[in-house]
Short mmCIF file of C-alpha atoms and ligand atoms in Angstrom, two decimals:
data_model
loop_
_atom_site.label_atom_id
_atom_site.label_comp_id
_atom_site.label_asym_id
_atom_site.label_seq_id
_atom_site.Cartn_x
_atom_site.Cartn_y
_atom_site.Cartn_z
CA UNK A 1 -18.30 -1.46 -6.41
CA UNK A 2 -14.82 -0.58 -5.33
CA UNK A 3 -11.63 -1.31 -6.61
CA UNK A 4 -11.55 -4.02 -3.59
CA UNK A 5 -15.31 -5.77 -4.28
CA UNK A 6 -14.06 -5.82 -7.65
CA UNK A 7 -10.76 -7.70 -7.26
CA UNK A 8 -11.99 -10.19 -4.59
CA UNK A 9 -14.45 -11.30 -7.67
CA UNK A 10 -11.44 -11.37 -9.81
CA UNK A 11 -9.66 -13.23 -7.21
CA UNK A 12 -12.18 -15.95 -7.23
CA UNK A 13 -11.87 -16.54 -10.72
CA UNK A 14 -8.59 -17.29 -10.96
CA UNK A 15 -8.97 -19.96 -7.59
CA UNK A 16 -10.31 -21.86 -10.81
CA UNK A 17 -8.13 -20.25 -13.48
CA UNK A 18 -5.62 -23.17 -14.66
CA UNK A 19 -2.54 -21.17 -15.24
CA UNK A 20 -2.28 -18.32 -12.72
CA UNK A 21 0.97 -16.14 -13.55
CA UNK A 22 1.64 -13.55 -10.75
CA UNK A 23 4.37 -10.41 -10.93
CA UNK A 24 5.89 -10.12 -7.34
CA UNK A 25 7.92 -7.29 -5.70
CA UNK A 26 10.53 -8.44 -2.86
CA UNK A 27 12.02 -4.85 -1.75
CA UNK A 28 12.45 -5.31 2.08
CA UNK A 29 16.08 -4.52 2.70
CA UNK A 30 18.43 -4.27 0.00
CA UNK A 31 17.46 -6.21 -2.94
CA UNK A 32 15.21 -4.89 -5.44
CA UNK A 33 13.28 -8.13 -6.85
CA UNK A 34 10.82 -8.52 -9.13
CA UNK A 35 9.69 -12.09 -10.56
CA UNK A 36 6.68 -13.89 -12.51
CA UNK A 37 6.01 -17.07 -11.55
CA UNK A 38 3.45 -19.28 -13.09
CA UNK A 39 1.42 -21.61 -10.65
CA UNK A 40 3.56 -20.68 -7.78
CA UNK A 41 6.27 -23.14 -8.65
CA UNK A 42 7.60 -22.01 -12.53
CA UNK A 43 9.60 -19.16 -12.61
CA UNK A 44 9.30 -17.08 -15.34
CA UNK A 45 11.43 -14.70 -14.75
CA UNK A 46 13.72 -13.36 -11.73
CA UNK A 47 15.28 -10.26 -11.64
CA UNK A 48 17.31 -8.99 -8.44
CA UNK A 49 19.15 -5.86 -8.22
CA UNK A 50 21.21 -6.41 -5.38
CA UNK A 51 22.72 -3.02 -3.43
CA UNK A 52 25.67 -5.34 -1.85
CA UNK A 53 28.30 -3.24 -3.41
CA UNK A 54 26.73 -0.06 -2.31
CA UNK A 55 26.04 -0.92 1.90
CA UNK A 56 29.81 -2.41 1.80
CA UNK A 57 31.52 0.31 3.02
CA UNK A 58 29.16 1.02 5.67
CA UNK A 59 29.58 -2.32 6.96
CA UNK A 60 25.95 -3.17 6.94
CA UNK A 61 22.55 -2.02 5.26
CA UNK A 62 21.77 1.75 5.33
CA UNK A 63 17.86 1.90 5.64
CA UNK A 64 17.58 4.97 3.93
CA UNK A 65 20.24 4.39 1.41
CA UNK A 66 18.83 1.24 0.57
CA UNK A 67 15.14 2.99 0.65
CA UNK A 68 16.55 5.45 -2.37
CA UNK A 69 18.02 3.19 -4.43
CA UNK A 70 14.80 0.47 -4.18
CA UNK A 71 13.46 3.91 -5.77
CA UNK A 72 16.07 4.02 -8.53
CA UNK A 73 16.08 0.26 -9.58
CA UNK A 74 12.23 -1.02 -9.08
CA UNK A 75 10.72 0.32 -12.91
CA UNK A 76 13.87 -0.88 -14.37
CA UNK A 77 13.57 -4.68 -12.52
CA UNK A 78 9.75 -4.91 -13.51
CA UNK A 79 10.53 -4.05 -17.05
CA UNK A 80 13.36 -6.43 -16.99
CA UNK A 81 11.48 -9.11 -15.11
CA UNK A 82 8.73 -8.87 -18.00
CA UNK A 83 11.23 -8.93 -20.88
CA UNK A 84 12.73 -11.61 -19.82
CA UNK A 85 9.80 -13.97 -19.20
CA UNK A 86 8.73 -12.41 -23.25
CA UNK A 87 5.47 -11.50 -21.61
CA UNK A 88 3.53 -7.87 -20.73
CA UNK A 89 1.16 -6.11 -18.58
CA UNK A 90 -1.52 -7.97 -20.10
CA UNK A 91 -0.55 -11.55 -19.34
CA UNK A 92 0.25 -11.12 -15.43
CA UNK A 93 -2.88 -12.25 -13.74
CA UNK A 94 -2.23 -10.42 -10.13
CA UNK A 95 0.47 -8.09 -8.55
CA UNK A 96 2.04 -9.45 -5.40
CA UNK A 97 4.10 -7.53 -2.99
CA UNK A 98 6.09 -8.20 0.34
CA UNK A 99 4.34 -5.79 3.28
CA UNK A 100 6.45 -7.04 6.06
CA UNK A 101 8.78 -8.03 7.35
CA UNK A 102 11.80 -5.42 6.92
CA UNK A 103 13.49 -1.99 6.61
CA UNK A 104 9.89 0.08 6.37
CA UNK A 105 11.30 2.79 3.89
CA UNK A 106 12.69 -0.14 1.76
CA UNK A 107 9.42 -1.86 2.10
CA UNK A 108 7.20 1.07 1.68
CA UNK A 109 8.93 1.61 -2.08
CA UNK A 110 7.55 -2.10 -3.26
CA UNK A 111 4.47 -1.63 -1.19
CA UNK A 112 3.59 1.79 -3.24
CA UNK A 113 4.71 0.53 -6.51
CA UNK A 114 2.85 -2.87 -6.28
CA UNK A 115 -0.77 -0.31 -5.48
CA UNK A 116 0.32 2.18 -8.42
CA UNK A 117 0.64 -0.83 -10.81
CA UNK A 118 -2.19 -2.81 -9.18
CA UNK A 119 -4.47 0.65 -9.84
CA UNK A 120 -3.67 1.00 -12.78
CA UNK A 121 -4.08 -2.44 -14.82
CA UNK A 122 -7.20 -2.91 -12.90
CA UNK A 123 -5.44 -6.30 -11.20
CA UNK A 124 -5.77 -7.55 -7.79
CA UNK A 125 -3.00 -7.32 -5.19
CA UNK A 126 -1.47 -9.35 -2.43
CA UNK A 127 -0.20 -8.26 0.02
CA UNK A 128 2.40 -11.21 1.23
CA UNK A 129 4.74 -11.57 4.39
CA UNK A 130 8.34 -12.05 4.00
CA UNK A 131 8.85 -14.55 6.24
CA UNK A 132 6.49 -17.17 4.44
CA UNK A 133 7.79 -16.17 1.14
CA UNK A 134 11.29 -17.72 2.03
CA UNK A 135 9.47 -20.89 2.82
CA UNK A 136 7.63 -20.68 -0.39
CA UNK A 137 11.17 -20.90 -2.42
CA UNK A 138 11.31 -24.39 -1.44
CA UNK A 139 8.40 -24.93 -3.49
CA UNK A 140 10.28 -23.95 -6.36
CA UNK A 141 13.01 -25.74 -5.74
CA UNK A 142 11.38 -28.86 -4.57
CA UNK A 143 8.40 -29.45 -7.64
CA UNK A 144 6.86 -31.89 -5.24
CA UNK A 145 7.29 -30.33 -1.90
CA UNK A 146 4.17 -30.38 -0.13
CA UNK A 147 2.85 -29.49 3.70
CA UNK A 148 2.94 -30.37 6.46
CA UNK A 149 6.35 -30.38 7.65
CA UNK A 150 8.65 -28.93 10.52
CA UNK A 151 10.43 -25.69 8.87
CA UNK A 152 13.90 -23.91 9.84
CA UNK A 153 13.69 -20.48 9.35
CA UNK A 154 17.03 -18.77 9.09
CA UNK A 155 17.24 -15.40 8.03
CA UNK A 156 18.91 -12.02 8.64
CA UNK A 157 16.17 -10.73 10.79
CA UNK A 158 14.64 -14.00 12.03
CA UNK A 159 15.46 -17.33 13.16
CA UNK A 160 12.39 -19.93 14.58
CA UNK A 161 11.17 -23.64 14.51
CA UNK A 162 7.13 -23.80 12.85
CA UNK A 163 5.36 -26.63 12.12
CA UNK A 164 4.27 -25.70 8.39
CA UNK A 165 0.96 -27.60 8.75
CA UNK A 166 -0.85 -26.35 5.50
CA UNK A 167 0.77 -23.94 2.78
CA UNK A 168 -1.05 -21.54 5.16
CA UNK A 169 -1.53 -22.15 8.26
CA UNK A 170 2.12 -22.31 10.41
CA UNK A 171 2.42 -23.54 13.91
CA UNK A 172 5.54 -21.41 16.03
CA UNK A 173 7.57 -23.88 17.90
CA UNK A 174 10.46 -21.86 19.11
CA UNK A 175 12.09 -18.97 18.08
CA UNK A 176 15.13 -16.67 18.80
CA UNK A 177 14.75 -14.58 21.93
CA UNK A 178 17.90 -12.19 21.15
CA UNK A 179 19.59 -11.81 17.84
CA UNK A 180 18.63 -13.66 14.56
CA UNK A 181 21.11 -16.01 13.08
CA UNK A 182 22.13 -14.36 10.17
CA UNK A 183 22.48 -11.03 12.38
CA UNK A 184 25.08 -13.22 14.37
CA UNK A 185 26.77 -14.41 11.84
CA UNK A 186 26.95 -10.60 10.05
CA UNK A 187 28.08 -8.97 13.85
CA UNK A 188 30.76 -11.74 13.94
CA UNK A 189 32.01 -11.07 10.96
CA UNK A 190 32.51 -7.94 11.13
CA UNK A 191 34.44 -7.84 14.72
CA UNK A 192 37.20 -10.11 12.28
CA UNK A 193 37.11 -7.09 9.59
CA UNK A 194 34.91 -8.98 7.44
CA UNK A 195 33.07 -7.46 4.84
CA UNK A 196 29.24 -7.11 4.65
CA UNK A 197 27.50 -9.32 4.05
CA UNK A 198 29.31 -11.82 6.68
CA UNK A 199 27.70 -14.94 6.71
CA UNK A 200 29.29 -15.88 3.95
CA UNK A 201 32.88 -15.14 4.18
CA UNK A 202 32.50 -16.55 7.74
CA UNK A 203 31.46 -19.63 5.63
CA UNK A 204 34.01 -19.66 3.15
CA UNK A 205 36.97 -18.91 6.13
CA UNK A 206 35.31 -21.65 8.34
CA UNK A 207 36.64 -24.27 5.37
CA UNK A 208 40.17 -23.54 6.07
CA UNK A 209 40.07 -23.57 9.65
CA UNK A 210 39.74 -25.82 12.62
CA UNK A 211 37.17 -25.61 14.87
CA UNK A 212 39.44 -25.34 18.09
CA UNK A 213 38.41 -22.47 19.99
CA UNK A 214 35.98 -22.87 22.92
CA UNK A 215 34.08 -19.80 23.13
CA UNK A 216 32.52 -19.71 26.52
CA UNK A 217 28.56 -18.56 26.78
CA UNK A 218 25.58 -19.92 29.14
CA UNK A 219 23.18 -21.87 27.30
CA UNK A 220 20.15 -20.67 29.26
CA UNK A 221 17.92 -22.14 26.89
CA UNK A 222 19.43 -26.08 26.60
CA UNK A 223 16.24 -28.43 26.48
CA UNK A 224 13.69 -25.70 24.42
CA UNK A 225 12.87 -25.06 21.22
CA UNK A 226 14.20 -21.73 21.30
CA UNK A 227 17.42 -19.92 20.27
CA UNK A 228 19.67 -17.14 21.80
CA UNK A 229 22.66 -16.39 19.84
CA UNK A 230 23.93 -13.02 21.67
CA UNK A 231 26.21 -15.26 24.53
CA UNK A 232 27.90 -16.69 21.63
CA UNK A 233 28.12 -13.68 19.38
CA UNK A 234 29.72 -11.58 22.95
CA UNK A 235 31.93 -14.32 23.72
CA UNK A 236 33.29 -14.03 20.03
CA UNK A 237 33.51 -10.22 20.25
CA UNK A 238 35.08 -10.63 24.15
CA UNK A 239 37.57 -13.08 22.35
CA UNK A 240 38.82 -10.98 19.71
CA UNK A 241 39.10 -7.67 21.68
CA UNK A 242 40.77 -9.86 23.91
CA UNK A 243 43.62 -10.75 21.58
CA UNK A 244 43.66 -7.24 20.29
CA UNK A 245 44.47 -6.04 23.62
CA UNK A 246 47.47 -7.98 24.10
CA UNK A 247 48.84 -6.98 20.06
CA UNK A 248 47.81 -11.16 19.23
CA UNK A 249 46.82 -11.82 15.30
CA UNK A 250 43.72 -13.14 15.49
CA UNK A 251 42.88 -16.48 13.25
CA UNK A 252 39.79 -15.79 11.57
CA UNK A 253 39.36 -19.20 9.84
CA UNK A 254 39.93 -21.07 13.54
CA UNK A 255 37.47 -18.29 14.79
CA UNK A 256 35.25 -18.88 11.96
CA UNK A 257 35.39 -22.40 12.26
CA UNK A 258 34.28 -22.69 15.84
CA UNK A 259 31.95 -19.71 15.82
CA UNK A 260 29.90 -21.79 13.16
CA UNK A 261 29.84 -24.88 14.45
CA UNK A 262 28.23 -23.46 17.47
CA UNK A 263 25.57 -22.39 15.89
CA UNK A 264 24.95 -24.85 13.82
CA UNK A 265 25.17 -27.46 16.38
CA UNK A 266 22.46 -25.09 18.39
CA UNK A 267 20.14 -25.13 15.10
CA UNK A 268 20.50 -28.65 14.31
CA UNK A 269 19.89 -30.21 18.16
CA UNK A 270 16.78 -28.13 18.69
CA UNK A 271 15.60 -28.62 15.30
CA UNK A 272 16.03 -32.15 15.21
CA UNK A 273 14.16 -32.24 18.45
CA UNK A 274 10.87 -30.98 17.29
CA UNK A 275 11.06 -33.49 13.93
CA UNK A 276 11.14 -36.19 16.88
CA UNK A 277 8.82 -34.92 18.73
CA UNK A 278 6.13 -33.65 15.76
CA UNK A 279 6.64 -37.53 13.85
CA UNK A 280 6.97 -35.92 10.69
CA UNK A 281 9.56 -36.71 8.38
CA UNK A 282 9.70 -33.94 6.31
CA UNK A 283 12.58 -31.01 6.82
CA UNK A 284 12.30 -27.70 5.28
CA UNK A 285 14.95 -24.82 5.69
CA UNK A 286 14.57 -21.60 4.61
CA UNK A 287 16.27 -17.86 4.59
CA UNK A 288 19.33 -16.62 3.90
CA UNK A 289 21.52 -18.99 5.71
CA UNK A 290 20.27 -21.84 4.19
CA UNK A 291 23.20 -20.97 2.04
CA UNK A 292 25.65 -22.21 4.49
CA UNK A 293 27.31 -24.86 3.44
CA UNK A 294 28.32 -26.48 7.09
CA UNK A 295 24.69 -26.11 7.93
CA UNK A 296 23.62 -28.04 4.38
CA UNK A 297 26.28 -30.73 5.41
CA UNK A 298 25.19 -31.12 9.07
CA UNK A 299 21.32 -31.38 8.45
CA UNK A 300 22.01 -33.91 5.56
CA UNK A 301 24.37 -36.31 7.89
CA UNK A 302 21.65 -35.56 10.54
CA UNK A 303 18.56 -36.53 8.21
CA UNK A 304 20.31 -39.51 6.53
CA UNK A 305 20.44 -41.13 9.94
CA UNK A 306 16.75 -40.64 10.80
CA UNK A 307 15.49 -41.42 7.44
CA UNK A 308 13.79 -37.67 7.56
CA UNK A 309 13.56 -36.23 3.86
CA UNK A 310 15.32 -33.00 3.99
CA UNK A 311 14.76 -30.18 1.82
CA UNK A 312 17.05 -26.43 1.47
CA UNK A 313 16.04 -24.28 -1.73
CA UNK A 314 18.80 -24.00 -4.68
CA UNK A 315 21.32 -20.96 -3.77
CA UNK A 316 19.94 -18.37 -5.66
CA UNK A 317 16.51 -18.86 -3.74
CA UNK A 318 17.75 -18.82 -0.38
CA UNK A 319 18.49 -14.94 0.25
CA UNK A 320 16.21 -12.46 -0.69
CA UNK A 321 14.08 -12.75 -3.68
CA UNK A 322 10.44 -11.55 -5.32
CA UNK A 323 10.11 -15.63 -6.74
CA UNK A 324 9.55 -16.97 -3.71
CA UNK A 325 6.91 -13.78 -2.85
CA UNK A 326 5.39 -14.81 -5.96
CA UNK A 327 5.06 -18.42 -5.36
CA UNK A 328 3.64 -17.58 -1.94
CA UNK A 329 1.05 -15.32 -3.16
CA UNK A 330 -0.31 -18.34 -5.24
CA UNK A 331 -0.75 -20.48 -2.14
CA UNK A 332 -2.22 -17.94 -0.02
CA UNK A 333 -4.53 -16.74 -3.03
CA UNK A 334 -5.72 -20.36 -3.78
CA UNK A 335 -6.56 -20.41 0.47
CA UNK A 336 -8.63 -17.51 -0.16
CA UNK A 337 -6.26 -14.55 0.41
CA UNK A 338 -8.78 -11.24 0.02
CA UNK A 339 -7.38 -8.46 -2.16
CA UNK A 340 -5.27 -5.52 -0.21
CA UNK A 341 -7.07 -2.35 -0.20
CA UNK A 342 -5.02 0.55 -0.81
CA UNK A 343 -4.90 1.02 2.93
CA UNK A 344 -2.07 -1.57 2.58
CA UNK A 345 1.10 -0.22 4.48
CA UNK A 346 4.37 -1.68 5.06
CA UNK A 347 5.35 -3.42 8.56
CA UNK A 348 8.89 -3.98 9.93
CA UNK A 349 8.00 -6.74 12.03
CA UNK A 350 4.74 -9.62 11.16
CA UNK A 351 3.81 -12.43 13.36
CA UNK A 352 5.30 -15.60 12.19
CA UNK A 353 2.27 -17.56 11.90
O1 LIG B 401 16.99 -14.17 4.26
P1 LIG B 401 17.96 -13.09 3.99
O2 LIG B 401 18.36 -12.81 2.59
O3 LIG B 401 17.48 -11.74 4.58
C1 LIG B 401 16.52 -11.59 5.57
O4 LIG B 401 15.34 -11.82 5.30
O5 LIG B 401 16.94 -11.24 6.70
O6 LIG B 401 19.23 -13.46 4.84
C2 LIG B 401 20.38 -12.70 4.83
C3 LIG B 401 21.32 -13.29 5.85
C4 LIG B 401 22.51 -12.42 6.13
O7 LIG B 401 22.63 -12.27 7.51
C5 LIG B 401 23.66 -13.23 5.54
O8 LIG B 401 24.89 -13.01 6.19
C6 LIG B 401 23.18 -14.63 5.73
O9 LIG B 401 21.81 -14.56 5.39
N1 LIG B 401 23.89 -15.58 4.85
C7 LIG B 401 24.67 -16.57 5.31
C8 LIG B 401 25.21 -17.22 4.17
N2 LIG B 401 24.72 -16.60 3.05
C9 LIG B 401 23.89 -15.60 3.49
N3 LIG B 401 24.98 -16.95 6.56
C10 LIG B 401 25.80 -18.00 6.71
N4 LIG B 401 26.37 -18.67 5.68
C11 LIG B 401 26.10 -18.31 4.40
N5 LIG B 401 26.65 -18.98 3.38
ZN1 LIG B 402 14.82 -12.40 3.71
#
């Protein structure tokens, strides 16, 4: 038997095993994760070595920067992650890695780590998507969380509308047909001089200004489920070159202020819209701008009214992370996720359901 035929019988075993504890790799743009989480909802441990400081003065992630240092950091974080849950090797029951999607350099590192590891303590591995990982942390954050329910993703790299029927099986309602969210957010940000990463300053400016500013864009897609954030991200840019041209100061927490609550009106309306239209009454959000705080504040007004229960994961769980690749890993191995051979590769894009 292969290494393969023998981890999908070791895989089956632990379908029945009681308590499942799985080591998971997050490395697809610039943090360096590793975590152990126990049933896919305790976390044992949580280790992120974030490169923040490092992409700053570029203004934005350097894919092969970020590749090199995933290098540097990922023994260190797995060594850490296992001190500080007091376990070893020996106790982790399967190695879990994020394939896709991301920077590939950046994801390759985790992706030939996690088979190097998995090879050599004879343990199966899992090869797990990004995207569902996010919305996995809310089952960390939310003990009793359970499917179906309509999902918000919001991420760097992706922003969509799925009907999580099953911890496995997603429906795509809409999705962005031009920039992701977060992408918007770290574009606008930097036009103001902003610092990388942008969301969050845009966040923290947007709470001392007014939103007063009426940026002008089409919105070609009023009345669907899906997104386009690049009119409002160009008027923005258009807006402040604008004022630069004529020697104006520009007011970054009126810009801020406005810029946001575009978007999260455009979020919340079309989101909103599918929990009417799907019945359920269940709200998940998940990514990296699940962080903002206007967006928290908006949905919770929004889901008071409608009597929908709304869920966000805690702070630390919304941006990138390898607990919420481990908790995923335990869903999708209890629904009969196959070991990954070692043809296992790392993707930059995967199809969000
Ligand atoms: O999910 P994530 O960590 O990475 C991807 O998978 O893409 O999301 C990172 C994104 C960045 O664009 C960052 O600016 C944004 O999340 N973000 C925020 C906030 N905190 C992080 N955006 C708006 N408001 C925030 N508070
Ligand atoms: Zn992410």
């Amino acid at each position: 038997m292969n290494y393969k035929q023998q981890m999908d019988i070791k895989l089956k075993e632990l379908r029945s095993k009681d308590t499942v504890r799985i080591l998971s790799i997050e490395s697809s743009c610039d943090e360096t994760s590793v975590a152990i989480v126990e049933n896919g909802r305790k976390v044992l441990s949580c280790v992120i070595a974030t490169q923040i400081d490092i992409h700053k003065r570029f203004g934005g992630v350097v894919p092969e920067v970020a590749s090199r240092n995933h290098i540097l950091a990922i023994e260190n974080v797995t060594n850490e992650a296992l001190a500080q849950a007091c376990l070893t090797f020996d106790d982790i029951d399967a190695i879990a890695v994020t394939y896709g999607a991301g920077l590939l350099g950046a994801l390759l590192v985790g992706v030939n780590y996690a088979k190097g590891l998995a090879y050599a303590l004879n343990k199966p591995l899992l090869a797990i998507s990004h995207i569902k990982g996010h919305i996995a942390s809310n089952y960390i954050s939310h003990q009793n969380l359970e499917p179906p329910f309509i999902c918000l993703l919001v991420s760097g790299g992706h922003t969509a509308i799925l009907n999580v029927k099953s911890y496995t099986d997603f429906e795509l309602i809409g999705s962005t047909v031009d920039d992701a969210v977060g992408e918007c957010f770290d574009k606008v940000a930097r036009i103001m001089g902003l610092s990388y990463p942008g969301g969050v300053n845009i966040d923290r400016y947007a709470k001392e200004g007014e939103a007063n500013i009426d940026f002008i864009h089409k919105n070609i897609l009023a009345g669907t489920y899906n997104f386009s954030f690049s009119g409002i991200k160009t008027a923005v840019i258009n807006y402040v070159h604008n004022k630069e041209q004529k020697g104006e100061e520009i007011n970054i927490p009126n810009i801020s202020a406005s810029f946001q609550n575009l978007v999260v009106d455009e979020l919340t309306t079309k989101t909103l819209k599918a929990i009417n239209e799907s019945g359920l009454k269940k709200l998940v959000v998940a990514g990296g701008v699940a962080a903002n705080s206007f967006l928290k504040q908006r949905l919770t007004s929004e889901c008071e009214k409608l009597g929908v229960e709304l869920y966000m994961p805690e702070l630390k769980y919304c941006t990138d992370n390898g607990a919420m690749i481990g908790a995923c890993a335990y869903f999708e191995m209890k629904n009969g996720l196959e070991c990954a051979d070692f043809n296992l590769t790392a993707n930059s894009t995967v199809a969000l359901r």
